[in-house]
Amino acid sequence: MRLQSSPVPSVLLPLLLLPLLLGLCSGTSFPSNINIGGLFPTGSHEYEVFRFALAQHQDVPKLVPQVDMVDTGSSFAMTYAFCSQFSKGVYAIMGLYDRRTVNMLMSFCGSLHVCFVTPSFPVQTNNQFVLQLRPQLQEPLMALLEHFYWTKFVYMYSSDSGLSVLQRILDTAAEHSWQVTSVNLDTLTEAAFIKLLTDLDYKKDFQIIIDCELERLNSILNLIAAQRRNLKNYHYILANLGFMDLNMTEFQKLGPNVTGFQLMNRSDPAVEKINQDWLDFDSKDLKLARRRLKYTGALTYDGVSVMATAFQNLRRQRIDISRRGNAGECLANPPAPWGQGIDIQRALQQVRLEGLTGWVQFDERGHRTNYTLNVMELTHIGPRKIGYWNERRGYVNTAVYKPVVEEFHGLQNRTYIVTTILEAPYMMLRKNHEQFEGNERYEGYCAELAAEIAKHVGFVYRLELVGDGKYGARDSETKMWNGMVGELVYGKADVAVAPLTITLVREQVIDFTKPFMSLGISIMIKKPTKSKPGVFSFLDPLAYEIWMCIVFAYIGVSVVLFLVSRFSPYEWQGDDSDDEDETLPSSASRRALPTSSSELSPGYSQNQNQNQNQQKDKETPEYTNDFGIFNSLWFSLGAFMQQGCDISPRSLSGRIVGGVWWFFTLIIISSYTANLAAFLTVERMVSPIESAEDLAKQTEIAYGTLDGGSTKEFFRRSKIAVFEKMWSYMRSADPTVFVKNTNEGVIRVRKSKGKYAYLLESSMNEYIEQRKPCDTMKVGGNLDSKGYGVATPKGSALRIPVNLAVLKLNEQAVLDKLKNKWWYDKGECGHKDSGRKDKTSALSLSNVAGVFYILIGGLGLAMLVALVEFCYKSRIESRRMKELIDAAMMSTSLVGGGAGGGGALVGGFVGGGGGGGGASGLGGENGRLVAHDFPKAGGQGLPCMSKASGLGLSSTGM
């Protein structure tokens, strides 16, 4: 049986060839040029990168751009441009949108099935025709907040991209009881934003998230930097994917803690190559050199790569996406979707590639997935990576913190700025500083200290004076730091070597080394004029009241001694022995006269009887008392002067008075002698102020401090009653008692004539005390205890090595040598203790002039009294002589009238005269009954009496 061929193969052959023919037809129908639409703002960075990316992708099919430059914020303009490009038959559109046009674009894309690839901020949508190249930040930001344990923070956002993140933050805050303050940046003016910064600083809200676009974020950071605020305590999280695209040069100087996200890995060689090609792209036609790719530009480049890959896949799969005839009206109602749009959307969504922004992959809603974000922080040397985040592992911290010393070794090849202030003796300009340059222009304690520190640490530095001439304080209104502290806080200087006091508020914003000098607040006043020793300065050891009491005691003791001696019988004694010796010769002569003159006349016998009666009276005992009023005064004076006296009390009562007076004078004289040396050899200065309490309880002397320094801050914060009272006075004083610098305060003290006291550090006080004209002095002790330290910015690599250098200098006694050199060795007012202690010197004539005056006065008084006594005695004697001469003349006349008896009469008269003189001369001196020592007639008489007797005898003889 012969088999016949079946007709089936001939029938199936066309069917088998049909797919091949269809494939060939479809392959030939896939367009070689793909029109790609573009919607970009004029001159945008994304448009330039779009052109660059299309130039880089020249494979078949070729992407041909159809770009419209449009205002992405105008719904009308975006609608017109979108419909225009749709009518031109574009296969997909790449472009940007903002919050005012995003909903319109999504509506068109979903209705017309046109794919829109965008690097703009992601939005929460289920529209699969919008492919969002930018990853979402909600999950990475939440992971970072949990890592830093933030429970209270401020979230600043822009309405464009921050609303979805805000909603997630608020939901999480409700679950974890976070305190979140939200701030919409779109509603704030520049002035309102500055006020917001002040409020945050006042409330101590130091943890802040800023979520906005790159350009807006740059302007915000620059605005914060322009306020020159202290940012050491702040921590910013920048919710933006271009951390390394930000210009944080000025912001970095404020020393904040900044954390952010970086999408593009700039260290990748492939990224570096494309970035270099971008910089060289159309470089001849550019007036200015291009800047490196931003992360939005990298997203745009990856978007072009995604579209090129998708169309290549479509071509490889031979899917017909050609558009024939009219594309239709985009505003038609109902809308007519493009049939091939689903295929293009599916092809774009299925693209997987490694781009500039990492792994590019989309989920079914058109959102990026399986991406990785680098977490960055801002250090003093710039941005560095501290970790990364991905969907699988969350946040992973990879930071390895090296010791600061190791970091410092890499920075020694730069010149550090050392800020300081002109303050003698710490920092001064040389006398001929114009002839020097750089650091050689300065001299002083801190100038040498900076040189020593630089030598030990091993770095190069340049001294610069602080611009405002202040040490550093925080303004209560602007919250800004001024002076040297401000320069460290805001990054203008690297080190501060100056008499900068270590305080709590300063330590919060800058770092200090160990103190290189310990000191405290002291009081400076004008040195009171030295009290010149008075003429009677020897009386100063005892007060005026004591001298008056001594005078009254002296008089009282003398009177009591006089009275006691009068009443005591033991002070009276007989005084006949001396008188007997004086009257013996006259008595013998009187007894001999009767025998030798028996033939005398009866007149003579009568006179003889009278003389004998007087002789009997004279032989009776005579009692005397040595302590009359004058002798009592003399005895008291001799005992007080410790010179003694020739008379002493005999009675017990008198001796008690004398013993008590001697004991009194012993104590008084000993006390006087003990103080006399000090008062005569010490030049004393009477200071009106001795302590802070003296200042606080008076209002005559004004007192103040340096404006904007630690001393003022000490009084402002003090809770001690005395210091609070002083601060209340200083704050309300008019005119102000605060000075701009120390030199102004010293000048005010010197010119105020003792009516102004300046409160400053004790070290400066001691130095000024050693400077001419040597008219200031430190009084009282230090009001507190503190120290000067070398300051560096927070986190500076110099802090530890500089601190070690200060400790080493202290242990080597270099700091003590420097202080002795600039304080005392170069002092102009003598030894360092001479200004603080009373100066002892040899006695001068002015110290004891009063003693010489008393001596001279006493001698003169003695001469005057002697003259008075002489005149008085001479007058008495002349009167007596006249009486004697008259008696002699009378006796002469009697002799001339009698015959033969004249001589006897004269002799009797003379004898009677002598006896009468003795009898009539009884008187009392100091209570002592004595006879005047008149010349006796028969003994040694006056010359006139001798002549009278001779005349009488010769006449008798005649």
Coordinates of N, CA, C and O in Angstrom, one line a residue, residues 112-183:
L112 N -4.9 59.7 30.4 CA -4.4 59.5 29.0 C -3.4 58.4 28.9 O -2.9 58.1 27.8
H113 N -3.0 57.8 30.0 CA -2.0 56.7 30.1 C -0.7 57.2 29.5 O 0.0 56.4 28.7
V114 N -0.3 58.4 29.9 CA 1.0 58.9 29.5 C 1.9 58.8 30.7 O 1.6 59.3 31.8
C115 N 3.1 58.3 30.6 CA 4.0 58.1 31.7 C 4.8 59.4 31.9 O 5.3 60.1 30.9
F116 N 4.9 59.8 33.2 CA 5.6 61.0 33.6 C 6.7 60.6 34.6 O 6.4 60.1 35.7
V117 N 7.9 60.7 34.2 CA 9.0 60.4 35.0 C 9.6 61.7 35.6 O 9.9 62.6 34.9
T118 N 9.7 61.7 36.9 CA 10.1 63.0 37.6 C 11.1 62.8 38.7 O 11.0 61.8 39.4
P119 N 12.0 63.8 38.8 CA 12.9 63.8 40.0 C 12.4 64.7 41.1 O 13.1 64.9 42.1
S120 N 11.2 65.1 41.0 CA 10.6 66.0 42.0 C 10.3 65.2 43.3 O 10.5 64.0 43.4
F121 N 9.9 65.9 44.3 CA 9.6 65.3 45.6 C 8.5 64.3 45.4 O 7.6 64.4 44.7
P122 N 8.6 63.2 46.2 CA 7.6 62.1 46.1 C 6.3 62.5 46.8 O 6.3 63.2 47.7
V123 N 5.2 62.0 46.2 CA 3.9 62.2 46.8 C 3.2 60.8 47.0 O 3.6 59.8 46.3
Q124 N 2.3 60.8 47.9 CA 1.6 59.6 48.2 C 0.4 59.4 47.1 O -0.5 60.2 47.2
T125 N 0.6 58.5 46.2 CA -0.4 58.3 45.1 C -0.3 56.9 44.6 O 0.7 56.2 44.8
N126 N -1.4 56.4 44.1 CA -1.5 55.1 43.5 C -1.5 55.2 42.0 O -1.8 54.2 41.3
N127 N -1.2 56.3 41.4 CA -1.1 56.5 40.0 C 0.1 55.9 39.4 O 1.3 56.3 39.6
Q128 N 0.0 54.7 38.7 CA 1.1 54.0 38.3 C 1.8 54.6 37.1 O 2.9 54.2 36.7
F129 N 1.2 55.6 36.5 CA 1.8 56.3 35.3 C 2.8 57.4 35.7 O 3.4 58.0 34.8
V130 N 2.9 57.7 37.0 CA 3.9 58.7 37.5 C 5.0 57.9 38.2 O 4.7 57.3 39.2
L131 N 6.2 57.9 37.6 CA 7.3 57.2 38.2 C 8.2 58.3 39.0 O 8.7 59.2 38.4
Q132 N 8.3 58.1 40.3 CA 9.0 59.0 41.1 C 10.4 58.5 41.4 O 10.6 57.5 42.1
L133 N 11.3 59.2 40.8 CA 12.7 58.8 41.0 C 13.3 59.1 42.4 O 14.2 58.4 42.8
R134 N 12.8 60.1 43.1 CA 13.3 60.4 44.4 C 12.8 59.5 45.5 O 11.5 59.4 45.6
P135 N 13.6 58.9 46.3 CA 13.1 58.0 47.3 C 12.4 58.8 48.4 O 12.6 60.0 48.6
Q136 N 11.5 58.1 49.1 CA 10.8 58.7 50.2 C 11.7 58.7 51.5 O 12.5 57.8 51.7
L137 N 11.4 59.8 52.3 CA 12.3 59.9 53.5 C 11.6 59.6 54.8 O 12.2 59.7 55.9
Q138 N 10.4 59.2 54.8 CA 9.7 59.0 56.1 C 10.4 57.9 56.9 O 10.7 58.1 58.1
E139 N 10.7 56.7 56.3 CA 11.2 55.7 57.1 C 12.7 56.0 57.5 O 13.0 55.7 58.7
P140 N 13.5 56.5 56.7 CA 14.9 56.8 57.1 C 14.9 57.9 58.2 O 15.7 57.8 59.2
L141 N 14.0 58.8 58.1 CA 14.0 59.9 59.1 C 13.5 59.3 60.5 O 14.0 59.7 61.5
M142 N 12.5 58.4 60.5 CA 12.0 57.8 61.7 C 13.1 57.0 62.4 O 13.3 57.0 63.6
A143 N 13.9 56.3 61.5 CA 14.9 55.5 62.1 C 16.0 56.4 62.7 O 16.6 56.0 63.8
L144 N 16.3 57.5 62.1 CA 17.3 58.4 62.7 C 16.8 59.0 64.0 O 17.6 59.2 64.9
L145 N 15.5 59.4 64.1 CA 15.0 59.9 65.3 C 15.1 58.9 66.4 O 15.4 59.2 67.6
E146 N 14.8 57.6 66.1 CA 14.9 56.6 67.2 C 16.4 56.4 67.6 O 16.6 56.1 68.7
H147 N 17.3 56.5 66.6 CA 18.7 56.3 66.9 C 19.2 57.4 67.9 O 20.0 57.1 68.8
F148 N 18.8 58.6 67.7 CA 19.2 59.7 68.5 C 18.3 59.9 69.7 O 18.6 60.9 70.5
Y149 N 17.3 59.1 69.9 CA 16.4 59.2 71.0 C 15.8 60.6 71.2 O 15.7 61.1 72.3
W150 N 15.3 61.1 70.1 CA 14.7 62.4 70.1 C 13.2 62.2 70.5 O 12.5 61.5 69.9
T151 N 12.8 62.9 71.6 CA 11.4 62.9 72.0 C 10.8 64.3 72.0 O 9.6 64.5 72.2
K152 N 11.7 65.3 71.9 CA 11.2 66.7 71.8 C 12.0 67.4 70.8 O 13.2 67.6 70.9
F153 N 11.3 67.9 69.7 CA 12.0 68.5 68.6 C 11.1 69.4 67.8 O 9.9 69.4 68.0
V154 N 11.7 70.2 66.9 CA 11.0 71.1 66.1 C 11.1 70.6 64.6 O 12.2 70.3 64.2
Y155 N 10.0 70.5 64.0 CA 10.0 70.1 62.6 C 9.6 71.3 61.7 O 8.4 71.8 61.7
M156 N 10.6 71.8 60.9 CA 10.3 72.9 60.0 C 10.2 72.2 58.6 O 11.1 71.5 58.1
Y157 N 9.1 72.6 57.9 CA 8.9 71.9 56.6 C 8.4 72.9 55.6 O 7.9 74.0 55.9
S158 N 8.5 72.5 54.3 CA 7.9 73.2 53.2 C 6.7 72.5 52.8 O 6.6 71.2 52.8
S159 N 5.7 73.2 52.3 CA 4.4 72.6 51.9 C 4.6 71.7 50.7 O 3.8 70.8 50.5
D160 N 5.7 71.8 49.9 CA 5.9 71.0 48.8 C 6.1 69.6 49.1 O 5.4 68.7 48.7
S161 N 7.1 69.3 50.0 CA 7.5 68.0 50.3 C 7.3 67.5 51.7 O 7.4 66.3 52.0
G162 N 6.9 68.4 52.6 CA 6.9 68.1 54.0 C 5.6 67.6 54.6 O 5.6 67.1 55.7
L163 N 4.5 67.7 53.9 CA 3.2 67.4 54.5 C 3.1 65.9 54.7 O 2.6 65.5 55.8
S164 N 3.6 65.0 53.8 CA 3.5 63.6 54.1 C 4.4 63.2 55.2 O 4.0 62.3 56.0
V165 N 5.6 63.8 55.3 CA 6.5 63.5 56.4 C 5.9 64.0 57.7 O 6.0 63.3 58.7
L166 N 5.3 65.1 57.7 CA 4.7 65.7 58.9 C 3.6 64.7 59.4 O 3.5 64.5 60.6
Q167 N 2.8 64.2 58.5 CA 1.7 63.3 58.9 C 2.3 62.1 59.6 O 1.8 61.6 60.6
R168 N 3.4 61.5 59.0 CA 4.0 60.3 59.6 C 4.6 60.7 61.0 O 4.5 59.9 62.0
I169 N 5.2 61.8 61.1 CA 5.8 62.2 62.4 C 4.8 62.4 63.5 O 4.9 62.0 64.6
L170 N 3.7 63.0 63.1 CA 2.6 63.3 64.1 C 2.0 62.0 64.5 O 1.6 61.8 65.7
D171 N 1.8 61.0 63.6 CA 1.3 59.7 64.0 C 2.2 59.0 64.9 O 1.8 58.4 65.9
T172 N 3.5 59.0 64.6 CA 4.5 58.4 65.5 C 4.5 59.1 66.9 O 4.7 58.5 67.9
A173 N 4.4 60.4 66.8 CA 4.5 61.2 68.1 C 3.3 60.9 69.0 O 3.5 60.8 70.2
A174 N 2.2 60.6 68.4 CA 1.0 60.2 69.2 C 1.2 58.9 69.9 O 0.8 58.6 71.0
E175 N 1.9 58.0 69.2 CA 2.1 56.7 69.7 C 3.2 56.7 70.9 O 3.1 55.9 71.8
H176 N 4.2 57.5 70.7 CA 5.4 57.5 71.6 C 5.4 58.7 72.5 O 6.4 58.9 73.2
S177 N 4.4 59.5 72.5 CA 4.3 60.7 73.4 C 5.4 61.7 73.2 O 6.0 62.2 74.1
W178 N 5.7 61.9 71.9 CA 6.8 62.9 71.6 C 6.1 64.3 71.6 O 5.0 64.5 71.4
Q179 N 7.0 65.2 71.9 CA 6.6 66.7 71.8 C 7.2 67.3 70.6 O 8.4 67.5 70.5
V180 N 6.3 67.5 69.6 CA 6.7 68.0 68.3 C 6.1 69.3 68.0 O 4.9 69.5 68.2
T181 N 7.0 70.3 67.7 CA 6.5 71.6 67.3 C 6.7 71.7 65.8 O 7.8 71.6 65.3
S182 N 5.6 71.9 65.0 CA 5.7 72.0 63.6 C 5.7 73.5 63.1 O 4.9 74.3 63.7
V183 N 6.5 73.8 62.2 CA 6.6 75.1 61.6 C 6.6 75.1 60.1 O 7.4 74.4 59.5

